[in-house]
């Protein structure tokens, strides 16, 4: 299986409380496994507050809904040994 790398990393975002924010990270190969999103070192799951999806097989997205002050911090996207943060 080819080593999946990050082609386009996360960008820092500034949002207002109550808004949604979307982070995108593009990887080199479609259908990458061993992918993880974290906020402040806490793994995120797909639920009503966090929407995790994949577009066109290679663009991994994380949308945080109605952000609050508690959502301030570092977002990390990891695929295998590679990470990107914002």
Coordinates of N, CA and C in Angstrom, one line a residue:
X1 N 0.8 -1.2 0.0 CA 0.0 0.0 0.0 C 0.9 1.3 0.0
X2 N 0.6 2.2 -0.9 CA 1.5 3.4 -1.0 C 1.4 4.3 0.3
X3 N 2.5 4.9 0.6 CA 2.5 5.8 1.7 C 1.7 7.1 1.3
X4 N 0.7 7.3 2.2 CA -0.2 8.5 1.9 C 0.4 9.7 2.6
X5 N 0.6 10.8 1.8 CA 1.2 12.0 2.4 C 0.2 13.1 2.3
X6 N 0.5 14.2 3.0 CA -0.4 15.4 2.9 C 0.1 16.3 1.8
X7 N -0.8 16.6 0.9 CA -0.5 17.4 -0.3 C -0.8 18.9 0.0
X8 N -1.9 19.1 0.7 CA -2.3 20.5 1.0 C -2.7 20.5 2.5
X9 N -2.0 21.2 3.3 CA -2.3 21.2 4.8 C -3.4 22.1 5.2
X10 N -3.6 22.1 6.5 CA -4.7 22.9 7.1 C -4.3 24.4 7.1
X11 N -5.2 25.3 7.1 CA -5.0 26.7 7.2 C -5.6 27.2 8.5
X12 N -4.9 28.2 9.2 CA -5.4 28.8 10.4 C -6.7 29.5 10.1
X13 N -7.7 29.5 11.0 CA -9.0 30.1 10.8 C -9.3 31.0 12.0
X14 N -10.0 32.1 11.7 CA -10.5 33.0 12.7 C -12.0 33.0 12.5
X15 N -12.8 32.7 13.5 CA -14.3 32.6 13.4 C -14.9 33.3 14.6
X16 N -16.2 33.6 14.5 CA -16.9 34.2 15.6 C -17.7 33.1 16.3
X17 N -17.9 33.3 17.6 CA -18.6 32.4 18.4 C -20.0 32.2 17.8
X18 N -20.4 31.0 17.7 CA -21.7 30.6 17.1 C -21.7 30.3 15.6
X19 N -20.6 30.6 15.0 CA -20.4 30.3 13.5 C -19.9 28.9 13.4
X20 N -20.0 28.4 12.1 CA -19.4 27.1 11.7 C -18.1 27.4 11.1
X21 N -17.1 26.4 11.2 CA -15.8 26.6 10.6 C -15.4 25.2 10.0
X22 N -14.9 25.3 8.8 CA -14.5 24.1 8.1 C -13.0 24.1 7.8
X23 N -12.3 23.0 8.1 CA -10.9 22.7 7.9 C -10.8 21.7 6.8
X24 N -9.9 21.9 5.8 CA -9.7 20.9 4.8 C -8.2 20.5 4.7
X25 N -8.0 19.3 4.4 CA -6.6 18.7 4.2 C -6.7 17.8 3.0
X26 N -5.8 18.0 2.1 CA -5.8 17.1 0.9 C -4.6 16.1 1.0
X27 N -4.9 14.8 0.8 CA -3.9 13.8 0.8 C -3.6 13.3 -0.6
X28 N -2.5 12.5 -0.7 CA -2.0 12.1 -2.0 C -2.7 10.9 -2.6
X29 N -3.4 10.1 -1.8 CA -4.1 9.0 -2.4 C -5.5 8.9 -1.8
X30 N -6.4 8.5 -2.7 CA -7.8 8.3 -2.3 C -7.9 7.1 -1.3
X31 N -9.0 7.1 -0.5 CA -9.4 6.0 0.4 C -8.3 5.8 1.4
X32 N -7.7 6.9 1.9 CA -6.6 6.7 3.0 C -7.3 6.2 4.2
X33 N -6.6 5.3 4.9 CA -7.0 4.8 6.1 C -6.1 5.4 7.2
X34 N -6.4 5.1 8.5 CA -5.6 5.6 9.6 C -5.5 7.1 9.6
X35 N -6.7 7.7 9.5 CA -6.9 9.1 9.4 C -7.6 9.6 10.8
X36 N -7.1 10.7 11.3 CA -7.6 11.1 12.6 C -7.6 12.7 12.6
X37 N -8.7 13.2 13.2 CA -8.8 14.6 13.5 C -8.8 14.8 15.0
X38 N -8.1 15.9 15.5 CA -8.1 16.1 16.9 C -8.2 17.6 17.2
X39 N -8.8 18.0 18.3 CA -8.9 19.3 18.8 C -8.2 19.3 20.2
X40 N -7.1 20.0 20.3 CA -6.4 20.1 21.6 C -6.1 18.6 22.1
X41 N -5.6 17.8 21.2 CA -5.2 16.4 21.5 C -6.3 15.5 21.9
X42 N -7.6 15.9 21.6 CA -8.7 15.1 21.9 C -9.3 14.6 20.5
X43 N -9.3 13.3 20.3 CA -9.8 12.8 19.1 C -11.3 13.2 18.8
X44 N -11.6 13.6 17.6 CA -13.0 14.0 17.3 C -13.7 12.9 16.5
X45 N -15.0 12.7 16.8 CA -15.8 11.8 16.2 C -16.8 12.5 15.3
X46 N -17.4 11.8 14.3 CA -18.4 12.4 13.5 C -19.7 12.4 14.3
X47 N -20.3 13.6 14.6 CA -21.5 13.7 15.4 C -22.2 15.0 15.1
X48 N -23.2 15.4 15.9 CA -24.0 16.6 15.5 C -23.2 17.9 15.6
X49 N -22.1 17.9 16.4 CA -21.2 19.1 16.5 C -20.0 19.1 15.5
X50 N -19.6 17.9 15.2 CA -18.4 17.8 14.3 C -18.8 16.9 13.1
X51 N -18.7 17.5 11.9 CA -19.0 16.8 10.7 C -17.6 16.5 10.0
X52 N -17.3 15.2 9.9 CA -16.1 14.7 9.3 C -16.5 14.0 8.0
X53 N -15.9 14.4 6.9 CA -16.2 13.8 5.6 C -15.0 13.8 4.7
X54 N -15.2 13.1 3.5 CA -14.1 13.1 2.5 C -14.8 13.4 1.2
X55 N -14.2 14.4 0.5 CA -14.6 14.8 -0.8 C -13.7 14.3 -1.9
X56 N -14.2 13.8 -3.0 CA -13.4 13.3 -4.1 C -12.3 12.3 -3.7
X57 N -12.5 11.6 -2.5 CA -11.6 10.6 -2.1 C -10.3 11.1 -1.4
X58 N -9.9 12.4 -1.7 CA -8.6 12.8 -1.2 C -8.7 14.1 -0.3
X59 N -9.8 14.8 -0.3 CA -9.9 16.0 0.5 C -10.8 15.7 1.8
X60 N -10.0 15.7 2.9 CA -10.7 15.3 4.1 C -11.1 16.7 4.8
X61 N -12.4 16.7 5.2 CA -12.9 17.9 5.8 C -13.4 17.7 7.2
X62 N -13.3 18.7 8.0 CA -13.8 18.7 9.4 C -14.6 20.0 9.5
X63 N -15.9 20.0 9.8 CA -16.7 21.2 10.1 C -17.1 21.1 11.6
X64 N -16.7 22.2 12.3 CA -17.1 22.4 13.7 C -18.3 23.3 13.7
X65 N -19.4 22.8 14.2 CA -20.7 23.5 14.2 C -20.8 24.4 15.4
X66 N -21.3 25.6 15.2 CA -21.6 26.6 16.3 C -20.5 26.6 17.3
X67 N -19.3 27.0 16.9 CA -18.2 27.0 17.8 C -18.4 27.9 19.0
X68 N -17.7 27.5 20.1 CA -17.8 28.3 21.3 C -16.3 28.6 21.7
X69 N -16.2 29.4 22.8 CA -14.8 29.7 23.3 C -14.1 28.5 23.7
X70 N -14.8 27.4 24.1 CA -14.1 26.1 24.4 C -13.5 25.4 23.2
X71 N -13.8 25.9 22.0 CA -13.3 25.2 20.8 C -12.0 25.9 20.3
X72 N -11.5 26.9 21.1 CA -10.3 27.6 20.7 C -9.1 26.6 20.9
X73 N -8.2 26.5 20.0 CA -7.1 25.6 20.2 C -6.6 25.1 18.9
X74 N -5.7 24.1 18.9 CA -5.1 23.5 17.8 C -5.9 22.4 17.2
X75 N -6.2 22.5 15.9 CA -6.8 21.3 15.2 C -5.6 20.6 14.5
X76 N -5.7 19.3 14.7 CA -4.6 18.4 14.1 C -5.3 17.4 13.1
X77 N -4.8 17.3 11.9 CA -5.2 16.2 11.0 C -4.0 15.3 10.9
X78 N -4.3 14.0 11.0 CA -3.2 13.0 10.9 C -3.6 11.9 10.0
X79 N -2.6 11.6 9.1 CA -2.8 10.4 8.2 C -1.5 9.6 8.3
X80 N -1.5 8.4 8.9 CA -0.3 7.6 9.1 C 0.6 8.4 10.0
X81 N 1.9 8.6 9.6 CA 2.9 9.3 10.4 C 2.9 10.8 10.1
X82 N 2.1 11.3 9.2 CA 2.1 12.7 8.7 C 1.0 13.5 9.4
X83 N 1.3 14.7 9.9 CA 0.3 15.6 10.5 C 0.3 17.0 9.9
X84 N -0.8 17.7 10.1 CA -0.9 19.1 9.7 C -1.7 19.7 10.9
X85 N -1.3 20.9 11.3 CA -2.1 21.6 12.4 C -2.4 23.0 12.0
X86 N -3.5 23.5 12.6 CA -3.9 24.9 12.4 C -4.5 25.4 13.7

